[in-house]
Short mmCIF file of N, CA and C and ligand atoms in Angstrom, two decimals:
data_model
loop_
_atom_site.label_atom_id
_atom_site.label_comp_id
_atom_site.label_asym_id
_atom_site.label_seq_id
_atom_site.Cartn_x
_atom_site.Cartn_y
_atom_site.Cartn_z
N MET A 225 97.56 43.26 140.25
CA MET A 225 96.53 43.76 139.34
C MET A 225 95.36 44.33 140.13
N ARG A 226 94.74 45.35 139.58
CA ARG A 226 93.60 46.01 140.23
C ARG A 226 92.47 46.14 139.21
N ILE A 227 91.26 45.89 139.68
CA ILE A 227 90.13 46.02 138.76
C ILE A 227 89.24 47.17 139.22
N GLY A 228 88.64 47.88 138.27
CA GLY A 228 87.72 48.96 138.61
C GLY A 228 86.51 48.93 137.70
N THR A 229 85.38 49.38 138.22
CA THR A 229 84.19 49.48 137.39
C THR A 229 83.70 50.93 137.40
N GLY A 230 83.05 51.29 136.33
CA GLY A 230 82.47 52.64 136.23
C GLY A 230 81.11 52.56 135.58
N TYR A 231 80.24 53.47 135.98
CA TYR A 231 78.90 53.54 135.40
C TYR A 231 78.53 55.00 135.25
N ASP A 232 77.85 55.33 134.16
CA ASP A 232 77.30 56.68 134.02
C ASP A 232 76.07 56.62 133.12
N SER A 233 75.20 57.59 133.29
CA SER A 233 74.04 57.71 132.41
C SER A 233 73.67 59.19 132.28
N HIS A 234 73.20 59.56 131.12
CA HIS A 234 72.74 60.92 130.87
C HIS A 234 71.49 60.85 130.01
N VAL A 235 70.60 61.85 130.15
CA VAL A 235 69.40 61.91 129.31
C VAL A 235 69.68 62.77 128.08
N PHE A 236 68.98 62.44 127.00
CA PHE A 236 69.10 63.24 125.77
C PHE A 236 68.56 64.64 126.01
N GLU A 237 69.15 65.60 125.31
CA GLU A 237 68.65 66.97 125.32
C GLU A 237 68.80 67.55 123.92
N ASP A 238 67.70 67.99 123.36
CA ASP A 238 67.74 68.54 122.00
C ASP A 238 68.66 69.75 121.95
N GLY A 239 69.27 69.94 120.81
CA GLY A 239 70.09 71.13 120.59
C GLY A 239 71.53 70.98 121.04
N ARG A 240 71.88 69.79 121.54
CA ARG A 240 73.27 69.56 121.92
C ARG A 240 73.85 68.53 120.96
N ARG A 241 75.19 68.55 120.81
CA ARG A 241 75.82 67.55 119.95
C ARG A 241 76.15 66.32 120.78
N LEU A 242 76.05 65.17 120.16
CA LEU A 242 76.34 63.91 120.86
C LEU A 242 77.81 63.54 120.66
N VAL A 243 78.50 63.34 121.78
CA VAL A 243 79.90 62.93 121.75
C VAL A 243 80.05 61.67 122.59
N LEU A 244 80.58 60.62 121.99
CA LEU A 244 80.82 59.36 122.72
C LEU A 244 82.28 58.96 122.54
N GLY A 245 82.99 58.87 123.63
CA GLY A 245 84.41 58.52 123.56
C GLY A 245 85.20 59.51 122.72
N GLY A 246 84.78 60.77 122.73
CA GLY A 246 85.48 61.81 121.99
C GLY A 246 85.10 61.89 120.52
N VAL A 247 84.19 61.04 120.08
CA VAL A 247 83.78 61.03 118.67
C VAL A 247 82.39 61.64 118.54
N GLU A 248 82.26 62.65 117.68
CA GLU A 248 80.96 63.28 117.48
C GLU A 248 80.10 62.40 116.57
N ILE A 249 78.86 62.17 117.01
CA ILE A 249 77.95 61.28 116.27
C ILE A 249 76.77 62.11 115.77
N PRO A 250 76.62 62.20 114.45
CA PRO A 250 75.57 63.04 113.88
C PRO A 250 74.20 62.37 113.95
N ASP A 251 73.17 63.16 113.68
CA ASP A 251 71.80 62.64 113.53
C ASP A 251 71.26 62.00 114.80
N CYS A 252 71.71 62.50 115.96
CA CYS A 252 71.18 62.01 117.23
C CYS A 252 71.34 63.16 118.22
N PRO A 253 70.33 63.39 119.07
CA PRO A 253 70.48 64.47 120.05
C PRO A 253 71.66 64.21 120.98
N GLY A 254 72.18 65.28 121.57
CA GLY A 254 73.25 65.15 122.55
C GLY A 254 72.69 64.84 123.93
N LEU A 255 73.56 64.89 124.92
CA LEU A 255 73.19 64.50 126.28
C LEU A 255 73.29 65.69 127.22
N LYS A 256 72.31 65.80 128.09
CA LYS A 256 72.26 66.88 129.06
C LYS A 256 73.39 66.70 130.07
N ALA A 257 74.18 67.76 130.28
CA ALA A 257 75.32 67.65 131.18
C ALA A 257 75.95 69.01 131.40
N HIS A 258 76.70 69.13 132.49
CA HIS A 258 77.51 70.32 132.76
C HIS A 258 78.70 70.34 131.80
N SER A 259 79.24 69.16 131.54
CA SER A 259 80.37 69.03 130.61
C SER A 259 79.81 68.80 129.21
N ASP A 260 80.60 68.20 128.34
CA ASP A 260 80.10 67.88 126.99
C ASP A 260 79.18 66.66 126.99
N GLY A 261 79.00 66.03 128.16
CA GLY A 261 78.06 64.91 128.27
C GLY A 261 78.56 63.61 127.68
N ASP A 262 79.87 63.46 127.61
CA ASP A 262 80.44 62.23 127.03
C ASP A 262 80.34 61.10 128.06
N VAL A 263 79.19 60.45 128.04
CA VAL A 263 78.84 59.45 129.05
C VAL A 263 79.82 58.26 129.03
N LEU A 264 80.34 57.95 127.86
CA LEU A 264 81.30 56.84 127.75
C LEU A 264 82.63 57.22 128.41
N ALA A 265 83.11 58.39 128.10
CA ALA A 265 84.36 58.85 128.74
C ALA A 265 84.19 58.89 130.26
N HIS A 266 83.03 59.35 130.72
CA HIS A 266 82.81 59.46 132.17
C HIS A 266 82.85 58.09 132.85
N ALA A 267 82.24 57.09 132.25
CA ALA A 267 82.24 55.75 132.84
C ALA A 267 83.66 55.18 132.89
N VAL A 268 84.43 55.41 131.84
CA VAL A 268 85.81 54.91 131.80
C VAL A 268 86.66 55.63 132.86
N ILE A 269 86.46 56.93 132.99
CA ILE A 269 87.20 57.69 134.01
C ILE A 269 86.90 57.13 135.40
N ASP A 270 85.64 56.86 135.68
CA ASP A 270 85.29 56.33 137.00
C ASP A 270 85.87 54.93 137.21
N ALA A 271 85.97 54.14 136.17
CA ALA A 271 86.58 52.82 136.29
C ALA A 271 88.08 52.95 136.58
N LEU A 272 88.73 53.92 135.94
CA LEU A 272 90.16 54.16 136.20
C LEU A 272 90.38 54.58 137.65
N PHE A 273 89.61 55.57 138.09
CA PHE A 273 89.76 56.03 139.47
C PHE A 273 89.40 54.92 140.45
N GLY A 274 88.38 54.14 140.11
CA GLY A 274 87.97 53.05 140.99
C GLY A 274 89.06 51.99 141.13
N ALA A 275 89.68 51.63 140.03
CA ALA A 275 90.71 50.60 140.08
C ALA A 275 91.89 51.03 140.94
N ALA A 276 92.20 52.32 140.89
CA ALA A 276 93.33 52.84 141.67
C ALA A 276 92.91 53.31 143.06
N ALA A 277 91.63 53.19 143.39
CA ALA A 277 91.09 53.69 144.66
C ALA A 277 91.43 55.16 144.86
N LEU A 278 91.24 55.93 143.80
CA LEU A 278 91.55 57.36 143.82
C LEU A 278 90.28 58.23 143.86
N GLY A 279 89.17 57.65 144.30
CA GLY A 279 87.95 58.44 144.38
C GLY A 279 87.13 58.31 143.11
N ASP A 280 86.43 59.40 142.75
CA ASP A 280 85.56 59.31 141.57
C ASP A 280 85.61 60.59 140.76
N ILE A 281 84.94 60.56 139.63
CA ILE A 281 84.99 61.67 138.68
C ILE A 281 84.46 62.96 139.29
N GLY A 282 83.40 62.82 140.11
CA GLY A 282 82.81 64.02 140.71
C GLY A 282 83.75 64.71 141.68
N GLY A 283 84.59 63.94 142.36
CA GLY A 283 85.55 64.51 143.29
C GLY A 283 86.70 65.20 142.58
N HIS A 284 87.11 64.64 141.44
CA HIS A 284 88.24 65.21 140.70
C HIS A 284 87.84 66.37 139.81
N PHE A 285 86.65 66.26 139.22
CA PHE A 285 86.19 67.29 138.26
C PHE A 285 84.77 67.69 138.63
N PRO A 286 84.58 68.43 139.73
CA PRO A 286 83.23 68.72 140.21
C PRO A 286 82.39 69.49 139.19
N ASP A 287 81.12 69.06 139.03
CA ASP A 287 80.29 69.72 138.01
C ASP A 287 79.72 71.04 138.52
N SER A 288 80.08 71.40 139.77
CA SER A 288 79.72 72.73 140.27
C SER A 288 80.78 73.75 139.86
N SER A 289 81.90 73.25 139.33
CA SER A 289 83.03 74.13 139.05
C SER A 289 82.93 74.71 137.64
N PRO A 290 83.04 76.05 137.52
CA PRO A 290 83.01 76.66 136.19
C PRO A 290 84.16 76.18 135.31
N GLN A 291 85.21 75.67 135.96
CA GLN A 291 86.38 75.17 135.22
C GLN A 291 85.99 74.03 134.27
N TRP A 292 84.95 73.26 134.64
CA TRP A 292 84.60 72.08 133.87
C TRP A 292 83.32 72.27 133.06
N LYS A 293 82.76 73.50 133.05
CA LYS A 293 81.53 73.74 132.28
C LYS A 293 81.82 73.56 130.79
N GLY A 294 81.05 72.68 130.15
CA GLY A 294 81.25 72.42 128.73
C GLY A 294 82.55 71.70 128.43
N ALA A 295 83.17 71.15 129.47
CA ALA A 295 84.51 70.57 129.32
C ALA A 295 84.54 69.44 128.30
N ASP A 296 85.65 69.40 127.57
CA ASP A 296 85.94 68.27 126.69
C ASP A 296 86.31 67.09 127.59
N SER A 297 85.46 66.09 127.61
CA SER A 297 85.67 64.97 128.54
C SER A 297 86.92 64.17 128.21
N MET A 298 87.41 64.27 126.98
CA MET A 298 88.65 63.56 126.67
C MET A 298 89.83 64.20 127.39
N ARG A 299 89.71 65.50 127.66
CA ARG A 299 90.74 66.16 128.47
C ARG A 299 90.70 65.59 129.90
N LEU A 300 89.50 65.35 130.40
CA LEU A 300 89.36 64.76 131.73
C LEU A 300 89.91 63.33 131.73
N LEU A 301 89.65 62.59 130.65
CA LEU A 301 90.15 61.21 130.57
C LEU A 301 91.67 61.20 130.55
N ARG A 302 92.27 62.12 129.78
CA ARG A 302 93.73 62.21 129.76
C ARG A 302 94.26 62.50 131.16
N ALA A 303 93.60 63.41 131.87
CA ALA A 303 94.03 63.77 133.23
C ALA A 303 93.89 62.58 134.17
N ALA A 304 92.79 61.82 134.03
CA ALA A 304 92.58 60.65 134.89
C ALA A 304 93.64 59.59 134.62
N ALA A 305 93.95 59.35 133.35
CA ALA A 305 94.98 58.36 133.01
C ALA A 305 96.33 58.80 133.55
N ALA A 306 96.61 60.10 133.52
CA ALA A 306 97.88 60.61 134.04
C ALA A 306 97.95 60.41 135.55
N GLU A 307 96.82 60.61 136.24
CA GLU A 307 96.80 60.41 137.70
C GLU A 307 97.05 58.96 138.06
N VAL A 308 96.44 58.08 137.30
CA VAL A 308 96.60 56.64 137.54
C VAL A 308 98.07 56.25 137.29
N ALA A 309 98.67 56.80 136.24
CA ALA A 309 100.07 56.52 135.94
C ALA A 309 100.97 57.06 137.05
N ALA A 310 100.63 58.26 137.55
CA ALA A 310 101.43 58.87 138.61
C ALA A 310 101.36 58.05 139.90
N ALA A 311 100.26 57.32 140.06
CA ALA A 311 100.11 56.46 141.24
C ALA A 311 100.82 55.12 141.06
N GLY A 312 101.46 54.94 139.89
CA GLY A 312 102.30 53.76 139.69
C GLY A 312 101.66 52.63 138.90
N TYR A 313 100.50 52.91 138.28
CA TYR A 313 99.81 51.85 137.56
C TYR A 313 99.92 52.05 136.05
N SER A 314 99.85 50.92 135.31
CA SER A 314 99.65 51.02 133.88
C SER A 314 98.33 50.32 133.55
N ILE A 315 97.71 50.76 132.46
CA ILE A 315 96.38 50.26 132.11
C ILE A 315 96.53 48.95 131.34
N GLY A 316 95.95 47.89 131.88
CA GLY A 316 95.98 46.60 131.20
C GLY A 316 94.98 46.56 130.06
N ASN A 317 93.72 46.78 130.38
CA ASN A 317 92.70 46.88 129.33
C ASN A 317 91.46 47.59 129.86
N VAL A 318 90.66 48.03 128.92
CA VAL A 318 89.40 48.72 129.21
C VAL A 318 88.31 48.02 128.40
N ASP A 319 87.17 47.75 129.04
CA ASP A 319 86.03 47.17 128.33
C ASP A 319 84.79 47.96 128.72
N ALA A 320 84.06 48.44 127.74
CA ALA A 320 82.88 49.27 128.02
C ALA A 320 81.68 48.77 127.23
N THR A 321 80.52 48.86 127.86
CA THR A 321 79.26 48.52 127.19
C THR A 321 78.36 49.75 127.19
N VAL A 322 78.00 50.19 126.01
CA VAL A 322 77.12 51.36 125.84
C VAL A 322 75.70 50.85 125.62
N VAL A 323 74.78 51.25 126.49
CA VAL A 323 73.40 50.76 126.39
C VAL A 323 72.50 51.91 125.93
N CYS A 324 71.89 51.75 124.76
CA CYS A 324 70.99 52.77 124.24
C CYS A 324 70.17 52.19 123.10
N GLU A 325 69.02 52.81 122.84
CA GLU A 325 68.21 52.42 121.68
C GLU A 325 68.71 53.12 120.43
N ARG A 326 69.32 54.29 120.60
CA ARG A 326 69.95 55.03 119.51
C ARG A 326 71.08 55.85 120.10
N PRO A 327 72.09 56.19 119.33
CA PRO A 327 72.35 55.81 117.94
C PRO A 327 72.84 54.37 117.84
N ARG A 328 72.94 53.88 116.60
CA ARG A 328 73.62 52.61 116.37
C ARG A 328 75.11 52.87 116.46
N LEU A 329 75.78 52.09 117.29
CA LEU A 329 77.19 52.37 117.59
C LEU A 329 78.16 51.82 116.55
N ALA A 330 77.74 50.73 115.90
CA ALA A 330 78.69 49.97 115.07
C ALA A 330 79.49 50.83 114.08
N PRO A 331 78.87 51.80 113.37
CA PRO A 331 79.66 52.55 112.39
C PRO A 331 80.76 53.40 113.02
N TYR A 332 80.65 53.68 114.31
CA TYR A 332 81.59 54.58 114.98
C TYR A 332 82.54 53.86 115.93
N ARG A 333 82.31 52.57 116.09
CA ARG A 333 83.01 51.84 117.16
C ARG A 333 84.53 51.90 117.04
N GLU A 334 85.06 51.73 115.83
CA GLU A 334 86.53 51.71 115.70
C GLU A 334 87.12 53.09 115.98
N ASP A 335 86.44 54.14 115.50
CA ASP A 335 86.91 55.51 115.79
C ASP A 335 86.88 55.77 117.29
N ILE A 336 85.84 55.29 117.96
CA ILE A 336 85.71 55.51 119.40
C ILE A 336 86.82 54.77 120.15
N ARG A 337 87.07 53.52 119.76
CA ARG A 337 88.14 52.76 120.42
C ARG A 337 89.47 53.50 120.29
N LYS A 338 89.75 53.98 119.08
CA LYS A 338 91.03 54.66 118.84
C LYS A 338 91.11 55.95 119.64
N SER A 339 90.00 56.68 119.68
CA SER A 339 89.98 57.94 120.42
C SER A 339 90.23 57.71 121.92
N LEU A 340 89.57 56.72 122.49
CA LEU A 340 89.77 56.41 123.90
C LEU A 340 91.21 55.95 124.16
N ALA A 341 91.71 55.07 123.28
CA ALA A 341 93.07 54.55 123.45
C ALA A 341 94.09 55.68 123.38
N ASP A 342 93.91 56.59 122.42
CA ASP A 342 94.84 57.72 122.28
C ASP A 342 94.84 58.58 123.54
N ALA A 343 93.64 58.83 124.08
CA ALA A 343 93.55 59.69 125.27
C ALA A 343 94.25 59.05 126.47
N MET A 344 94.19 57.73 126.54
CA MET A 344 94.82 57.04 127.68
C MET A 344 96.26 56.65 127.39
N GLY A 345 96.71 56.87 126.15
CA GLY A 345 98.09 56.56 125.79
C GLY A 345 98.36 55.06 125.74
N ILE A 346 97.36 54.29 125.30
CA ILE A 346 97.54 52.84 125.22
C ILE A 346 97.17 52.34 123.82
N ASP A 347 97.56 51.11 123.54
CA ASP A 347 97.26 50.51 122.25
C ASP A 347 95.76 50.26 122.11
N VAL A 348 95.26 50.45 120.90
CA VAL A 348 93.82 50.28 120.67
C VAL A 348 93.37 48.84 120.96
N GLY A 349 94.30 47.89 120.88
CA GLY A 349 93.99 46.50 121.19
C GLY A 349 93.64 46.27 122.65
N ARG A 350 93.90 47.27 123.48
CA ARG A 350 93.56 47.17 124.91
C ARG A 350 92.21 47.79 125.23
N VAL A 351 91.51 48.30 124.21
CA VAL A 351 90.24 49.00 124.44
C VAL A 351 89.12 48.32 123.67
N SER A 352 88.08 47.94 124.39
CA SER A 352 86.90 47.32 123.78
C SER A 352 85.68 48.20 124.07
N VAL A 353 84.87 48.41 123.04
CA VAL A 353 83.60 49.13 123.19
C VAL A 353 82.51 48.32 122.54
N LYS A 354 81.47 48.04 123.30
CA LYS A 354 80.38 47.22 122.79
C LYS A 354 79.06 47.99 122.89
N GLY A 355 78.20 47.80 121.93
CA GLY A 355 76.90 48.46 121.95
C GLY A 355 75.78 47.47 122.19
N LYS A 356 74.80 47.87 123.00
CA LYS A 356 73.62 47.03 123.28
C LYS A 356 72.39 47.92 123.29
N THR A 357 71.26 47.36 122.96
CA THR A 357 70.01 48.06 123.30
C THR A 357 69.52 47.49 124.63
N ASN A 358 68.55 48.16 125.21
CA ASN A 358 67.96 47.64 126.46
C ASN A 358 66.65 46.90 126.18
N GLU A 359 66.50 46.46 124.91
CA GLU A 359 65.29 45.70 124.53
C GLU A 359 64.01 46.44 124.91
N ARG A 360 64.08 47.78 124.81
CA ARG A 360 62.93 48.67 125.07
C ARG A 360 62.45 48.65 126.52
N MET A 361 63.24 48.06 127.41
CA MET A 361 62.86 48.05 128.83
C MET A 361 63.35 49.30 129.54
N ASP A 362 62.57 49.76 130.50
CA ASP A 362 62.95 50.87 131.38
C ASP A 362 63.19 52.16 130.57
N ASP A 363 63.72 53.18 131.26
CA ASP A 363 63.85 54.49 130.62
C ASP A 363 64.90 54.50 129.51
N VAL A 364 65.99 53.77 129.71
CA VAL A 364 66.99 53.70 128.64
C VAL A 364 66.37 53.01 127.42
N GLY A 365 65.59 51.98 127.68
CA GLY A 365 64.92 51.26 126.60
C GLY A 365 63.84 52.08 125.91
N ALA A 366 63.31 53.06 126.65
CA ALA A 366 62.32 53.97 126.06
C ALA A 366 63.00 55.06 125.24
N GLY A 367 64.32 55.05 125.22
CA GLY A 367 65.06 56.00 124.39
C GLY A 367 65.29 57.34 125.05
N LEU A 368 65.21 57.41 126.38
CA LEU A 368 65.38 58.69 127.07
C LEU A 368 66.83 59.10 127.22
N GLY A 369 67.74 58.15 127.08
CA GLY A 369 69.15 58.51 127.26
C GLY A 369 70.06 57.34 126.99
N ILE A 370 71.29 57.49 127.46
CA ILE A 370 72.34 56.48 127.23
C ILE A 370 72.98 56.13 128.58
N ALA A 371 73.21 54.84 128.81
CA ALA A 371 73.92 54.38 130.00
C ALA A 371 75.16 53.61 129.56
N VAL A 372 76.21 53.70 130.36
CA VAL A 372 77.46 53.01 130.02
C VAL A 372 78.03 52.31 131.25
N HIS A 373 78.43 51.06 131.07
CA HIS A 373 79.15 50.30 132.09
C HIS A 373 80.57 50.12 131.58
N ALA A 374 81.55 50.30 132.46
CA ALA A 374 82.95 50.14 132.04
C ALA A 374 83.73 49.36 133.10
N ALA A 375 84.69 48.60 132.64
CA ALA A 375 85.62 47.91 133.53
C ALA A 375 87.05 48.19 133.06
N VAL A 376 87.94 48.35 134.04
CA VAL A 376 89.35 48.63 133.74
C VAL A 376 90.22 47.71 134.58
N LEU A 377 91.24 47.18 133.97
CA LEU A 377 92.26 46.44 134.71
C LEU A 377 93.55 47.26 134.71
N LEU A 378 94.11 47.43 135.90
CA LEU A 378 95.40 48.12 136.03
C LEU A 378 96.46 47.10 136.46
N ASP A 379 97.68 47.28 135.92
CA ASP A 379 98.82 46.46 136.36
C ASP A 379 99.67 47.31 137.30
MG1 LIG B 163 78.54 61.93 133.34
#
């Protein structure tokens, strides 16, 4: 078994749509990014690559590359899961914690779990997504953006 962790954070930017785990969330600004800014997908991708010791998201999908401008991060997640599978691993489970003052995650959590599970080709029972606030501490707590911690176990 191999364990990997991933972390990502992005700041809000007005005029963009917010996408978390491939699910569009209304009534909240989106995140500044070269890609679609799916901070949750990015953290999970880094946990996958980390568990397999295959580098990181920036090495596989450089944000200097026009190929990934505005990219659908779920496409990147599918590609990362395929690379991990090609290296001989299967995904045991994924656990992610989304830290933000807004939006409230609970109404979207099941859709997000299913979306992530579908992209990785695994059962939704292997994917956990949890929401937390930062109790108004630091920049995330001031509502400037969203941070995500993720852990992945590979068999
Ligand atoms: Mg990112």
